[in-house]
CSV table of C-alpha atoms in Angstrom, one decimal:
chain,number,residue,atom,x,y,z
Z,112,MET,CA,125.4,52.6,-18.4
Z,113,ASP,CA,124.0,51.0,-15.3
Z,114,ARG,CA,123.8,47.3,-14.8
Z,115,VAL,CA,123.4,44.7,-12.1
Z,116,ILE,CA,125.9,41.9,-12.1
Z,117,ALA,CA,125.7,39.1,-9.4
Z,118,ASN,CA,123.6,41.5,-7.3
Z,119,LEU,CA,126.1,44.3,-7.6
Z,120,PRO,CA,125.0,47.6,-9.1
Z,121,VAL,CA,127.8,48.6,-11.5
Z,122,VAL,CA,128.5,50.9,-14.4
Z,123,THR,CA,130.0,49.9,-17.7
Z,124,GLY,CA,130.6,51.2,-21.2
Z,125,PRO,CA,130.2,49.9,-24.8
Z,126,ALA,CA,130.2,46.2,-25.6
Z,127,TRP,CA,133.5,45.0,-27.1
Z,128,PRO,CA,134.1,41.7,-28.8
Z,129,GLY,CA,135.8,39.2,-26.4
Z,130,VAL,CA,136.0,41.6,-23.5
Z,131,SER,CA,134.0,42.1,-20.3
Z,132,TYR,CA,134.5,45.0,-17.9
Z,133,PHE,CA,132.6,47.0,-15.3
Z,134,CYS,CA,133.2,49.5,-12.5
Z,135,THR,CA,131.6,48.9,-9.1
Z,136,THR,CA,129.7,51.5,-7.2
Z,137,ARG,CA,129.5,52.1,-3.4
Z,138,ALA,CA,126.4,49.9,-3.3
Z,139,GLY,CA,126.0,46.1,-2.8
Z,140,GLY,CA,128.4,45.5,0.1
Z,141,VAL,CA,128.4,45.2,3.9
Z,142,GLY,CA,130.3,48.2,5.1
Z,143,VAL,CA,129.2,51.0,7.4
Z,144,ALA,CA,129.8,54.7,7.2
Z,145,PRO,CA,132.0,56.2,6.0
Z,146,HIS,CA,132.9,53.1,4.0
Z,147,ASP,CA,129.3,52.1,3.2
Z,148,THR,CA,128.9,49.7,1.6
Z,149,LEU,CA,131.1,48.1,-1.0
Z,150,ASN,CA,134.5,49.3,-0.1
Z,151,LEU,CA,137.2,47.2,-1.8
Z,152,GLY,CA,140.3,49.0,-0.5
Z,153,ARG,CA,142.4,47.3,2.2
Z,154,ARG,CA,144.2,50.5,3.0
Z,155,ALA,CA,141.1,52.8,3.3
Z,156,GLY,CA,140.7,52.5,7.1
Z,157,ASP,CA,137.9,50.0,6.9
Z,158,ASP,CA,137.5,46.8,8.9
Z,159,PRO,CA,139.6,44.1,7.2
Z,160,ASP,CA,136.9,41.4,7.5
Z,161,THR,CA,134.4,43.8,5.8
Z,162,VAL,CA,136.8,44.3,2.9
Z,163,THR,CA,137.3,40.6,2.6
Z,164,GLU,CA,133.6,40.0,2.4
Z,165,ASN,CA,133.2,42.8,-0.2
Z,166,ARG,CA,136.0,41.3,-2.3
Z,167,ARG,CA,134.3,37.9,-2.0
Z,168,ARG,CA,131.2,39.4,-3.5
Z,169,VAL,CA,133.1,40.9,-6.4
Z,170,ARG,CA,134.9,37.6,-6.9
Z,171,ALA,CA,131.5,35.9,-7.4
Z,172,ALA,CA,130.8,38.3,-10.3
Z,173,VAL,CA,134.0,37.6,-12.3
Z,174,PRO,CA,135.6,34.4,-13.8
Z,175,GLY,CA,138.8,34.4,-11.7
Z,176,GLU,CA,140.6,35.9,-8.8
Z,177,PRO,CA,141.3,39.6,-9.6
Z,178,LEU,CA,144.9,40.8,-9.7
Z,179,TRP,CA,144.6,43.6,-7.1
Z,180,LEU,CA,147.4,46.2,-7.1
Z,181,ARG,CA,148.9,48.4,-4.4
Z,182,GLN,CA,148.6,51.6,-6.4
Z,183,VAL,CA,151.3,54.2,-5.9
Z,184,HIS,CA,150.2,57.0,-8.3
Z,185,GLY,CA,153.0,56.0,-10.7
Z,186,SER,CA,153.2,54.8,-14.3
Z,187,GLU,CA,154.6,51.3,-14.0
Z,188,VAL,CA,152.8,48.4,-15.6
Z,189,VAL,CA,152.8,44.7,-14.5
Z,190,ASP,CA,152.3,41.7,-16.8
Z,191,ALA,CA,149.5,39.8,-15.1
Z,192,ASP,CA,150.4,36.6,-17.0
Z,193,VAL,CA,153.8,36.0,-15.5
Z,194,ALA,CA,154.4,33.4,-12.8
Z,195,ASP,CA,155.1,34.2,-9.1
Z,196,LEU,CA,153.6,37.7,-9.0
Z,197,PRO,CA,153.8,39.2,-5.5
Z,198,ASP,CA,150.6,39.9,-3.6
Z,199,GLU,CA,149.2,43.2,-4.8
Z,200,PRO,CA,152.2,44.5,-6.9
Z,201,ALA,CA,153.1,48.1,-6.3
Z,202,VAL,CA,152.2,49.4,-9.7
Z,203,ASP,CA,149.3,51.3,-11.3
Z,204,ALA,CA,148.5,49.3,-14.4
Z,205,SER,CA,148.3,45.7,-15.5
Z,206,VAL,CA,148.0,43.8,-18.9
Z,207,THR,CA,147.0,40.4,-19.9
Z,208,ALA,CA,146.5,38.2,-23.0
Z,209,ARG,CA,145.1,35.3,-21.1
Z,210,PRO,CA,141.3,34.7,-21.2
Z,211,GLY,CA,139.7,34.8,-17.8
Z,212,ARG,CA,142.6,36.7,-16.2
Z,213,VAL,CA,140.9,39.4,-14.2
Z,214,LEU,CA,142.5,42.8,-13.9
Z,215,ALA,CA,141.5,45.2,-11.1
Z,216,ILE,CA,142.0,48.9,-10.6
Z,217,MET,CA,140.7,50.7,-7.4
Z,218,VAL,CA,139.6,54.3,-7.5
Z,219,ALA,CA,137.8,57.0,-5.6
Z,220,ASP,CA,138.2,60.1,-7.9
Z,221,CYS,CA,141.2,59.0,-10.1
Z,222,LEU,CA,140.2,57.5,-13.4
Z,223,PRO,CA,139.8,53.8,-14.1
Z,224,VAL,CA,140.8,53.2,-17.7
Z,225,VAL,CA,140.5,49.9,-19.7
Z,226,ILE,CA,142.1,49.4,-23.1
Z,227,ALA,CA,141.7,46.6,-25.6
Z,228,ASP,CA,142.2,45.8,-29.2
Z,229,ALA,CA,139.4,45.3,-31.7
Z,230,ASP,CA,139.6,41.5,-31.6
Z,231,GLY,CA,139.9,41.1,-27.9
Z,232,ARG,CA,143.4,39.6,-28.0
Z,233,VAL,CA,145.0,41.7,-25.3
Z,234,LEU,CA,143.7,43.8,-22.4
Z,235,GLY,CA,145.0,46.6,-20.1
Z,236,ALA,CA,143.7,48.4,-17.1
Z,237,ALA,CA,145.2,51.5,-15.6
Z,238,HIS,CA,144.8,53.8,-12.5
Z,239,ALA,CA,145.0,57.3,-13.9
Z,240,GLY,CA,145.2,60.0,-11.3
Z,241,TRP,CA,146.9,63.2,-12.4
Z,242,ARG,CA,150.4,62.0,-11.4
Z,243,GLY,CA,150.1,58.8,-13.2
Z,244,LEU,CA,148.5,60.4,-16.2
Z,245,ALA,CA,151.2,63.1,-16.5
Z,246,GLY,CA,153.8,60.3,-16.0
Z,247,GLY,CA,152.6,58.3,-18.9
Z,248,VAL,CA,150.7,55.4,-17.3
Z,249,LEU,CA,148.3,55.2,-20.2
Z,250,GLU,CA,151.1,55.2,-22.8
Z,251,HIS,CA,153.1,52.7,-20.9
Z,252,THR,CA,150.0,50.4,-20.6
Z,253,LEU,CA,149.4,50.6,-24.3
Z,254,ALA,CA,153.1,49.9,-25.0
Z,255,ALA,CA,153.0,46.8,-22.8
Z,256,MET,CA,149.9,45.6,-24.6
Z,257,ARG,CA,151.6,46.1,-28.0
Z,258,ALA,CA,154.6,44.1,-26.8
Z,259,LYS,CA,152.4,41.2,-25.8
Z,260,ALA,CA,150.3,41.2,-29.0
Z,261,PRO,CA,152.3,42.8,-31.8
Z,262,GLU,CA,149.6,41.9,-34.4
Z,263,ALA,CA,146.8,43.6,-32.5
Z,264,THR,CA,145.1,46.6,-34.0
Z,265,GLY,CA,142.0,48.8,-33.6
Z,266,TRP,CA,142.7,50.1,-30.1
Z,267,ARG,CA,139.8,51.2,-28.0
Z,268,ALA,CA,139.4,52.5,-24.4
Z,269,TRP,CA,136.8,53.3,-21.8
Z,270,VAL,CA,137.4,56.0,-19.2
Z,271,GLY,CA,135.3,55.2,-16.2
Z,272,PRO,CA,133.9,57.4,-13.4
Z,273,GLY,CA,136.2,59.9,-11.8
Z,274,ILE,CA,136.4,63.5,-10.6
Z,275,GLY,CA,134.7,65.8,-13.0
Z,276,PRO,CA,136.0,69.0,-14.6
Z,277,ARG,CA,133.8,71.2,-12.4
Z,278,GLU,CA,135.2,69.7,-9.2
Z,279,PHE,CA,138.9,69.1,-9.8
Z,280,GLU,CA,140.6,72.3,-8.5
Z,281,VAL,CA,144.4,72.1,-9.0
Z,282,GLY,CA,147.4,74.3,-8.4
Z,283,GLN,CA,150.4,75.4,-10.5
Z,284,ASP,CA,152.2,72.1,-9.9
Z,285,VAL,CA,149.5,70.1,-11.7
Z,286,LEU,CA,149.3,72.6,-14.6
Z,287,ASP,CA,153.1,72.5,-15.0
Z,288,ALA,CA,153.2,68.7,-14.9
Z,289,PHE,CA,151.2,68.6,-18.1
Z,290,THR,CA,152.0,71.8,-20.0
Z,291,ALA,CA,155.7,72.0,-19.4
Z,292,ASP,CA,156.3,69.3,-21.9
Z,293,ASP,CA,153.1,69.6,-23.9
Z,294,PRO,CA,151.6,73.1,-24.2
Z,295,ALA,CA,148.7,71.6,-26.2
Z,296,THR,CA,147.2,70.3,-22.9
Z,297,ARG,CA,146.7,73.9,-21.6
Z,298,ARG,CA,143.2,73.8,-23.0
Z,299,PHE,CA,142.2,71.2,-20.4
Z,300,PHE,CA,142.7,73.8,-17.6
Z,301,GLU,CA,140.3,76.6,-16.8
Z,302,PRO,CA,141.4,79.5,-14.5
Z,303,ARG,CA,139.4,79.6,-11.3
Z,304,PRO,CA,137.8,83.0,-11.2
Z,305,GLY,CA,138.9,85.1,-8.2
Z,306,LEU,CA,141.5,82.5,-7.1
Z,307,SER,CA,145.0,83.2,-8.4
Z,308,GLY,CA,147.1,80.1,-9.1
Z,309,LYS,CA,144.1,77.8,-9.2
Z,310,TRP,CA,142.6,76.0,-12.2
Z,311,LEU,CA,139.8,73.5,-12.9
Z,312,ALA,CA,141.3,70.5,-14.6
Z,313,ASP,CA,139.5,68.2,-17.0
Z,314,LEU,CA,141.1,64.9,-16.1
Z,315,ALA,CA,139.0,62.8,-18.4
Z,316,GLY,CA,139.7,65.2,-21.2
Z,317,LEU,CA,143.4,64.8,-20.6
Z,318,ALA,CA,143.1,61.0,-20.6
Z,319,ASP,CA,141.2,61.1,-23.9
Z,320,PHE,CA,143.8,63.4,-25.4
Z,321,ARG,CA,146.7,61.2,-24.4
Z,322,LEU,CA,145.0,58.0,-25.4
Z,323,ARG,CA,144.3,59.3,-28.9
Z,324,ARG,CA,147.8,60.7,-29.3
Z,325,ALA,CA,149.1,57.3,-28.4
Z,326,GLY,CA,147.1,55.6,-31.2
Z,327,VAL,CA,143.8,54.7,-29.5
Z,328,LYS,CA,141.1,55.6,-32.2
Z,329,GLU,CA,138.0,54.9,-30.1
Z,330,VAL,CA,137.7,56.4,-26.7
Z,331,SER,CA,134.5,56.3,-24.7
Z,332,GLN,CA,133.8,58.2,-21.6
Z,333,SER,CA,131.4,57.3,-18.7
Z,334,GLY,CA,130.8,61.0,-18.1
Z,335,MET,CA,130.2,60.3,-14.4
Z,336,CYS,CA,131.6,62.5,-11.7
Z,337,THR,CA,132.5,60.7,-8.5
Z,338,VAL,CA,132.5,63.9,-6.4
Z,339,SER,CA,129.1,65.2,-7.4
Z,340,ASP,CA,127.3,61.8,-6.9
Z,341,PRO,CA,127.6,60.8,-3.3
Z,342,GLN,CA,124.8,58.2,-3.5
Z,343,ARG,CA,126.6,56.2,-6.1
Z,344,PHE,CA,130.3,56.8,-5.7
Z,345,PHE,CA,133.1,57.0,-3.2
Z,346,SER,CA,135.1,60.3,-3.4
Z,347,TYR,CA,138.3,61.0,-1.6
Z,348,ARG,CA,138.2,64.7,-2.6
Z,349,ARG,CA,134.7,65.0,-1.2
Z,350,ASP,CA,134.9,62.9,2.0
Z,351,LYS,CA,138.6,62.2,2.7
Z,352,GLU,CA,137.9,59.1,4.7
Z,353,THR,CA,135.9,56.8,2.4
Z,354,GLY,CA,136.0,53.6,0.4
Z,355,ARG,CA,137.2,52.5,-3.0
Z,356,MET,CA,135.4,51.3,-6.1
Z,357,ALA,CA,137.1,49.0,-8.5
Z,358,LEU,CA,137.3,48.5,-12.3
Z,359,LEU,CA,137.2,44.8,-13.1
Z,360,ALA,CA,138.1,43.7,-16.7
Z,361,TRP,CA,139.0,40.4,-18.4
Z,362,LEU,CA,139.2,38.7,-21.8
Z,363,ASP,CA,136.2,36.4,-22.2
Z,364,PRO,CA,137.1,32.7,-21.8
Z,365,VAL,CA,136.8,30.8,-25.0
């Protein structure tokens, strides 16, 4: 659903007790093409001062400084509550049990995924491109959350805007990455007519499948495709040089 938070147009999902989260769009910032306007990625080729101002605007919309990550398309998870974290840890997911600790995930076609328990005791956020998804980033995030809050139950997740199943053309390597160990995932790949060795992949469907298999009972989808909505979203697949949106999530301060 669309909302405006601190003058930023954002999209979000169902309301969860004790949890707040949203995903930015490309609107509400100060950037110029091809990074117009709210690019939050430091490594997207944009002017550093512009990114700093855009991050300042996002900071004004959340209760604390976000934990930005240097995402590497992997499956490692960092505990956002430990002391002396490096600046932008090189991982693709983070978890917290501390109210007001803001997690951040940057995307421009990959899926931003937020996970929480029913009582809002623990929170996780993950960057789920196909490599991370196949490598278990969602399962690893959930395992880290369970370790932090063993008593937590009633897992739920929101899968934010990402590349849609009519736009995500992949080759044999991506198909094999999922189906070699799990033939049941074959149903999320549709052969591309007239193009041998090419498939259309349902990345959000794969995320839903893996989340539910890992024990998440309630999975909500944004249903928004970043590639097919250039007015609202950045898309690397569509534009190559472009900005990055961000998922921001936190446990509500008591």
